mmCIF file of C-alpha atoms in Angstrom:
data_model
loop_
_atom_site.group_PDB
_atom_site.id
_atom_site.type_symbol
_atom_site.label_atom_id
_atom_site.label_comp_id
_atom_site.label_asym_id
_atom_site.label_seq_id
_atom_site.Cartn_x
_atom_site.Cartn_y
_atom_site.Cartn_z
ATOM 1 C CA MET A 1 41.810 4.784 44.385
ATOM 2 C CA ASP A 2 38.844 5.784 42.268
ATOM 3 C CA LEU A 3 36.788 3.022 40.747
ATOM 4 C CA PHE A 4 36.552 2.877 36.991
ATOM 5 C CA GLU A 5 33.000 3.754 36.057
ATOM 6 C CA GLY A 6 33.281 3.200 32.319
ATOM 7 C CA TYR A 7 33.107 5.589 29.428
ATOM 8 C CA VAL A 8 30.419 8.154 29.041
ATOM 9 C CA GLY A 9 28.884 7.598 25.632
ATOM 10 C CA ILE A 10 27.825 10.284 23.236
ATOM 11 C CA ARG A 11 24.120 10.922 23.460
ATOM 12 C CA LEU A 12 22.243 9.778 20.399
ATOM 13 C CA TRP A 13 20.113 12.297 18.590
ATOM 14 C CA ASP A 14 16.388 12.250 19.240
ATOM 15 C CA GLY A 15 15.489 10.623 15.934
ATOM 16 C CA GLN A 16 17.797 7.620 16.326
ATOM 17 C CA LEU A 17 15.186 5.540 18.140
ATOM 18 C CA VAL A 18 12.623 6.348 15.466
ATOM 19 C CA ASP A 19 15.009 5.277 12.709
ATOM 20 C CA ASP A 20 15.833 2.047 14.536
ATOM 21 C CA ILE A 21 12.166 1.133 14.926
ATOM 22 C CA ILE A 22 11.365 1.871 11.280
ATOM 23 C CA PHE A 23 14.435 -0.083 10.179
ATOM 24 C CA SER A 24 13.323 -3.066 12.284
ATOM 25 C CA LEU A 25 9.815 -2.940 10.819
ATOM 26 C CA LEU A 26 11.119 -2.766 7.256
ATOM 27 C CA LEU A 27 13.614 -5.556 7.887
ATOM 28 C CA ALA A 28 10.885 -7.813 9.277
ATOM 29 C CA LEU A 29 8.633 -7.010 6.324
ATOM 30 C CA LEU A 30 11.422 -7.724 3.833
ATOM 31 C CA ILE A 31 12.193 -11.061 5.475
ATOM 32 C CA VAL A 32 8.557 -12.141 5.326
ATOM 33 C CA PHE A 33 8.279 -10.927 1.729
ATOM 34 C CA ALA A 34 11.415 -12.870 0.757
ATOM 35 C CA ILE A 35 10.007 -16.061 2.288
ATOM 36 C CA ILE A 36 6.649 -15.632 0.559
ATOM 37 C CA PHE A 37 8.356 -14.779 -2.727
ATOM 38 C CA ARG A 38 10.470 -17.928 -2.473
ATOM 39 C CA THR A 39 7.568 -20.231 -1.619
ATOM 40 C CA ASN A 40 5.041 -18.641 -4.017
ATOM 41 C CA PHE A 41 7.214 -17.755 -6.987
ATOM 42 C CA ARG A 42 4.657 -19.008 -9.530
ATOM 43 C CA LEU A 43 1.961 -16.859 -7.974
ATOM 44 C CA PHE A 44 4.287 -13.872 -8.136
ATOM 45 C CA VAL A 45 4.900 -14.471 -11.846
ATOM 46 C CA LYS A 46 1.155 -14.862 -12.405
ATOM 47 C CA MET A 47 0.581 -11.559 -10.609
ATOM 48 C CA LEU A 48 2.943 -9.782 -13.003
ATOM 49 C CA LYS A 49 1.249 -11.421 -15.995
ATOM 50 C CA ASP A 50 -2.158 -10.281 -14.743
ATOM 51 C CA VAL A 51 -0.859 -6.714 -14.671
ATOM 52 C CA ALA A 52 0.469 -6.867 -18.225
ATOM 53 C CA PHE A 53 -2.289 -8.904 -19.875
ATOM 54 C CA VAL A 54 -6.035 -9.428 -19.678
ATOM 55 C CA LYS A 55 -6.915 -13.114 -19.879
ATOM 56 C CA GLU A 56 -10.633 -13.583 -20.189
ATOM 57 C CA ARG A 57 -10.345 -17.316 -19.554
ATOM 58 C CA PRO A 58 -7.513 -18.394 -17.258
ATOM 59 C CA ASN A 59 -5.856 -21.701 -18.023
ATOM 60 C CA MET A 60 -7.087 -24.157 -15.401
ATOM 61 C CA PHE A 61 -4.102 -26.399 -16.119
ATOM 62 C CA ASP A 62 -1.771 -23.638 -14.972
ATOM 63 C CA GLU A 63 -0.330 -24.619 -11.602
ATOM 64 C CA ALA A 64 -0.346 -20.999 -10.419
ATOM 65 C CA VAL A 65 -4.099 -20.794 -11.038
ATOM 66 C CA ARG A 66 -4.775 -24.002 -9.151
ATOM 67 C CA ARG A 67 -2.532 -22.920 -6.267
ATOM 68 C CA ASP A 68 -4.047 -19.458 -5.941
ATOM 69 C CA SER A 69 -3.556 -18.544 -2.297
ATOM 70 C CA PRO A 70 -5.683 -16.034 -0.353
ATOM 71 C CA PHE A 71 -2.753 -15.634 2.034
ATOM 72 C CA PHE A 72 -0.523 -14.459 -0.821
ATOM 73 C CA ARG A 73 -3.088 -11.895 -1.990
ATOM 74 C CA ASN A 74 -3.762 -10.632 1.525
ATOM 75 C CA PHE A 75 -0.074 -10.274 2.301
ATOM 76 C CA MET A 76 0.553 -8.274 -0.867
ATOM 77 C CA VAL A 77 -2.273 -5.916 0.104
ATOM 78 C CA PHE A 78 -0.944 -5.684 3.662
ATOM 79 C CA GLN A 79 2.537 -4.921 2.355
ATOM 80 C CA THR A 80 1.199 -2.117 0.161
ATOM 81 C CA LEU A 81 -0.774 -0.482 2.966
ATOM 82 C CA PHE A 82 2.083 -0.874 5.436
ATOM 83 C CA LEU A 83 4.627 0.729 3.111
ATOM 84 C CA CYS A 84 2.218 3.590 2.440
ATOM 85 C CA SER A 85 1.849 4.089 6.201
ATOM 86 C CA ILE A 86 5.608 4.242 6.688
ATOM 87 C CA THR A 87 5.929 6.653 3.760
ATOM 88 C CA PHE A 88 3.380 9.057 5.217
ATOM 89 C CA PHE A 89 4.908 8.865 8.692
ATOM 90 C CA VAL A 90 8.515 9.350 7.570
ATOM 91 C CA PHE A 91 7.603 12.223 5.265
ATOM 92 C CA ALA A 92 5.580 13.927 8.006
ATOM 93 C CA ARG A 93 8.438 13.486 10.487
ATOM 94 C CA ILE A 94 11.082 14.842 8.116
ATOM 95 C CA ARG A 95 8.917 17.825 7.218
ATOM 96 C CA GLY A 96 8.323 18.544 10.885
ATOM 97 C CA PHE A 97 4.589 17.883 10.821
ATOM 98 C CA VAL A 98 5.027 15.550 13.798
ATOM 99 C CA PRO A 99 7.690 15.751 16.537
ATOM 100 C CA TYR A 100 10.067 12.952 17.468
ATOM 101 C CA PRO A 101 7.903 10.547 19.460
ATOM 102 C CA GLY A 102 9.040 7.763 21.718
ATOM 103 C CA GLU A 103 8.925 4.070 20.970
ATOM 104 C CA LYS A 104 5.203 3.768 21.620
ATOM 105 C CA GLY A 105 4.521 6.967 19.734
ATOM 106 C CA VAL A 106 6.189 5.642 16.568
ATOM 107 C CA LEU A 107 4.227 2.408 16.590
ATOM 108 C CA TYR A 108 1.064 4.251 17.557
ATOM 109 C CA SER A 109 1.281 6.794 14.732
ATOM 110 C CA ILE A 110 2.199 4.183 12.099
ATOM 111 C CA GLY A 111 -0.632 2.005 13.374
ATOM 112 C CA ILE A 112 -3.121 4.867 13.083
ATOM 113 C CA ALA A 113 -1.958 5.644 9.542
ATOM 114 C CA PHE A 114 -2.282 1.971 8.624
ATOM 115 C CA PHE A 115 -5.760 1.812 10.162
ATOM 116 C CA VAL A 116 -6.919 4.864 8.179
ATOM 117 C CA LEU A 117 -5.545 3.403 4.942
ATOM 118 C CA PHE A 118 -7.100 0.032 5.742
ATOM 119 C CA LEU A 119 -10.517 1.626 6.239
ATOM 120 C CA PHE A 120 -10.030 3.529 2.988
ATOM 121 C CA TYR A 121 -9.144 0.288 1.206
ATOM 122 C CA GLN A 122 -12.130 -1.569 2.666
ATOM 123 C CA PHE A 123 -14.457 1.258 1.664
ATOM 124 C CA LYS A 124 -13.231 0.998 -1.914
ATOM 125 C CA GLN A 125 -13.639 -2.776 -1.835
ATOM 126 C CA PHE A 126 -17.221 -2.370 -0.673
ATOM 127 C CA CYS A 127 -17.937 0.058 -3.518
ATOM 128 C CA TYR A 128 -16.269 -2.307 -5.981
ATOM 129 C CA TYR A 129 -18.469 -5.132 -4.757
ATOM 130 C CA LEU A 130 -21.668 -3.104 -5.116
ATOM 131 C CA LEU A 131 -20.812 -1.898 -8.611
ATOM 132 C CA GLY A 132 -19.593 -5.318 -9.695
ATOM 133 C CA THR A 133 -22.665 -7.202 -8.511
ATOM 134 C CA VAL A 134 -25.184 -4.649 -9.826
ATOM 135 C CA PHE A 135 -23.721 -3.627 -13.190
ATOM 136 C CA ALA A 136 -21.584 -6.601 -14.210
ATOM 137 C CA ASP A 137 -21.793 -10.336 -14.644
ATOM 138 C CA PRO A 138 -19.971 -12.511 -12.115
ATOM 139 C CA GLU A 139 -17.290 -13.712 -14.535
ATOM 140 C CA PRO A 140 -16.102 -10.271 -15.783
ATOM 141 C CA TYR A 141 -16.161 -8.937 -12.239
ATOM 142 C CA ARG A 142 -14.099 -11.898 -11.022
ATOM 143 C CA LEU A 143 -11.609 -11.278 -13.820
ATOM 144 C CA TRP A 144 -11.420 -7.585 -12.970
ATOM 145 C CA LYS A 145 -10.943 -8.367 -9.279
ATOM 146 C CA THR A 146 -8.019 -10.661 -10.084
ATOM 147 C CA ASN A 147 -6.360 -7.949 -12.167
ATOM 148 C CA TYR A 148 -7.008 -5.359 -9.474
ATOM 149 C CA ASN A 149 -5.326 -7.469 -6.792
ATOM 150 C CA ALA A 150 -2.363 -8.020 -9.102
ATOM 151 C CA ILE A 151 -1.969 -4.279 -9.727
ATOM 152 C CA ILE A 152 -2.125 -3.435 -6.015
ATOM 153 C CA GLY A 153 0.408 -6.156 -5.208
ATOM 154 C CA THR A 154 2.815 -4.989 -7.903
ATOM 155 C CA TRP A 155 2.480 -1.400 -6.743
ATOM 156 C CA GLY A 156 3.352 -2.526 -3.225
ATOM 157 C CA CYS A 157 6.551 -4.183 -4.451
ATOM 158 C CA LEU A 158 7.603 -1.009 -6.266
ATOM 159 C CA LEU A 159 6.944 1.077 -3.153
ATOM 160 C CA TYR A 160 10.107 -0.318 -1.585
ATOM 161 C CA ILE A 161 12.099 2.091 -3.764
ATOM 162 C CA PRO A 162 10.718 5.408 -2.405
ATOM 163 C CA VAL A 163 10.341 4.014 1.129
ATOM 164 C CA LEU A 164 13.956 2.854 1.364
ATOM 165 C CA TRP A 165 15.067 6.188 -0.090
ATOM 166 C CA LEU A 166 13.141 8.115 2.567
ATOM 167 C CA VAL A 167 14.403 5.941 5.414
ATOM 168 C CA PHE A 168 18.067 5.455 4.504
ATOM 169 C CA VAL A 169 18.937 8.427 2.283
ATOM 170 C CA GLY A 170 16.884 11.190 3.860
ATOM 171 C CA THR A 171 17.966 13.822 1.334
ATOM 172 C CA TYR A 172 16.502 15.046 -1.950
ATOM 173 C CA LEU A 173 13.032 14.292 -0.624
ATOM 174 C CA THR A 174 11.419 15.510 -3.817
ATOM 175 C CA ILE A 175 12.656 12.433 -5.686
ATOM 176 C CA PRO A 176 11.069 9.698 -3.504
ATOM 177 C CA ILE A 177 7.865 11.672 -2.987
ATOM 178 C CA LEU A 178 7.580 12.330 -6.716
ATOM 179 C CA LEU A 179 8.301 8.667 -7.407
ATOM 180 C CA PHE A 180 5.616 7.643 -4.919
ATOM 181 C CA CYS A 181 3.071 9.913 -6.627
ATOM 182 C CA ILE A 182 4.052 8.683 -10.097
ATOM 183 C CA LEU A 183 3.683 5.053 -9.038
ATOM 184 C CA TYR A 184 0.278 5.787 -7.533
ATOM 185 C CA ILE A 185 -0.923 7.604 -10.658
ATOM 186 C CA LEU A 186 0.324 4.779 -12.884
ATOM 187 C CA CYS A 187 -1.441 2.286 -10.640
ATOM 188 C CA ARG A 188 -4.756 4.132 -10.978
ATOM 189 C CA PHE A 189 -4.351 4.518 -14.748
ATOM 190 C CA VAL A 190 -3.694 0.806 -15.158
ATOM 191 C CA ILE A 191 -6.786 0.011 -13.090
ATOM 192 C CA ILE A 192 -8.893 2.365 -15.221
ATOM 193 C CA TYR A 193 -7.462 0.815 -18.392
ATOM 194 C CA LYS A 194 -8.265 -2.684 -17.155
ATOM 195 C CA THR A 195 -11.778 -1.574 -16.258
ATOM 196 C CA ILE A 196 -12.406 -0.230 -19.753
ATOM 197 C CA ARG A 197 -10.915 -3.333 -21.378
ATOM 198 C CA ILE A 198 -13.112 -5.689 -19.380
ATOM 199 C CA PHE A 199 -16.436 -3.842 -19.226
ATOM 200 C CA HIS A 200 -16.639 -1.667 -22.342
ATOM 201 C CA THR A 201 -18.375 -4.361 -24.435
ATOM 202 C CA LYS A 202 -21.290 -4.754 -22.044
ATOM 203 C CA SER A 203 -24.555 -2.909 -22.552
ATOM 204 C CA SER A 204 -24.181 -1.272 -19.162
ATOM 205 C CA GLY A 205 -20.447 -0.806 -19.528
ATOM 206 C CA LEU A 206 -20.524 2.969 -20.044
ATOM 207 C CA LEU A 207 -22.726 3.487 -17.000
ATOM 208 C CA TYR A 208 -20.524 1.177 -14.954
ATOM 209 C CA ILE A 209 -17.347 3.016 -15.952
ATOM 210 C CA SER A 210 -18.911 6.407 -15.183
ATOM 211 C CA LEU A 211 -20.010 5.254 -11.751
ATOM 212 C CA TYR A 212 -16.616 3.676 -11.207
ATOM 213 C CA LEU A 213 -14.734 6.896 -11.946
ATOM 214 C CA CYS A 214 -16.974 8.902 -9.620
ATOM 215 C CA THR A 215 -17.184 6.487 -6.695
ATOM 216 C CA GLN A 216 -13.704 4.971 -6.857
ATOM 217 C CA GLU A 217 -11.344 7.612 -8.233
ATOM 218 C CA ILE A 218 -12.776 10.905 -6.962
ATOM 219 C CA LEU A 219 -14.935 10.460 -3.868
ATOM 220 C CA PRO A 220 -12.571 8.095 -1.968
ATOM 221 C CA LEU A 221 -9.666 10.509 -2.418
ATOM 222 C CA VAL A 222 -11.764 13.233 -0.812
ATOM 223 C CA PHE A 223 -12.475 10.931 2.137
ATOM 224 C CA LEU A 224 -8.792 9.992 2.378
ATOM 225 C CA TYR A 225 -7.759 13.647 2.406
ATOM 226 C CA GLU A 226 -10.229 14.431 5.169
ATOM 227 C CA GLY A 227 -9.012 11.412 7.120
ATOM 228 C CA MET A 228 -5.376 12.478 6.832
ATOM 229 C CA VAL A 229 -6.244 16.008 7.961
ATOM 230 C CA TYR A 230 -8.058 14.576 10.967
ATOM 231 C CA LEU A 231 -5.099 12.284 11.683
ATOM 232 C CA TYR A 232 -2.681 15.220 11.559
ATOM 233 C CA ASN A 233 -4.829 17.277 13.923
ATOM 234 C CA PHE A 234 -5.145 14.301 16.257
ATOM 235 C CA ILE A 235 -1.373 13.794 16.370
ATOM 236 C CA GLU A 236 -0.820 17.492 16.992
ATOM 237 C CA THR A 237 -3.110 17.465 20.032
ATOM 238 C CA SER A 238 -2.186 14.013 21.372
ATOM 239 C CA THR A 239 -0.382 13.815 24.710
ATOM 240 C CA LEU A 240 1.962 11.106 23.411
ATOM 241 C CA TRP A 241 4.220 13.751 21.863
ATOM 242 C CA HIS A 242 3.950 16.422 24.562
#
């Protein structure tokens, strides 16, 4: 009598492992975001207010101001960069720019994309610091920095919409990519508007704004483009996918 060896399952398609890993990463990020949102609700509301308004003198009696947490700000920045990394990876995979890697390949490529974006972000922060300390007083620069962090954090929250579309819908790719670009453009316009509102009354305000537009809105994008091209060429020649 033959022994029962069980059923032979249907082989999963090559991209199933990739989707499972991305789903796990997004689920973990959403859980952490939900916990931070629940425990720092006042800071979240303050972040939205900083995007909508420019308060030259924050109310020191406001509990959200007194409880300002570096961990909250850093997580919102991390969330934004991480969602951007997943967006670039998923879009490149769907378009066929990268093959279907294994488990390590997925984490490796997302990690590289995150590292490139993190370096890009740190470069911009360094330029912001130089311009802020040379051409602005400490108080206006501190106010601008608070508004900038709020805008980046809010943009990161909105990025869940195109990212979830790319991961779980997978069709009509023009819509999430266009939405991602629109959100990015709106983010940059709001930052430019805040910069003009805060620094235009200073004697060196016009020079500061001109330098800001050149060093922060044009030159970094060129560096980011070159970095992404290098990343694509590196992935194409890497042995992880061959």
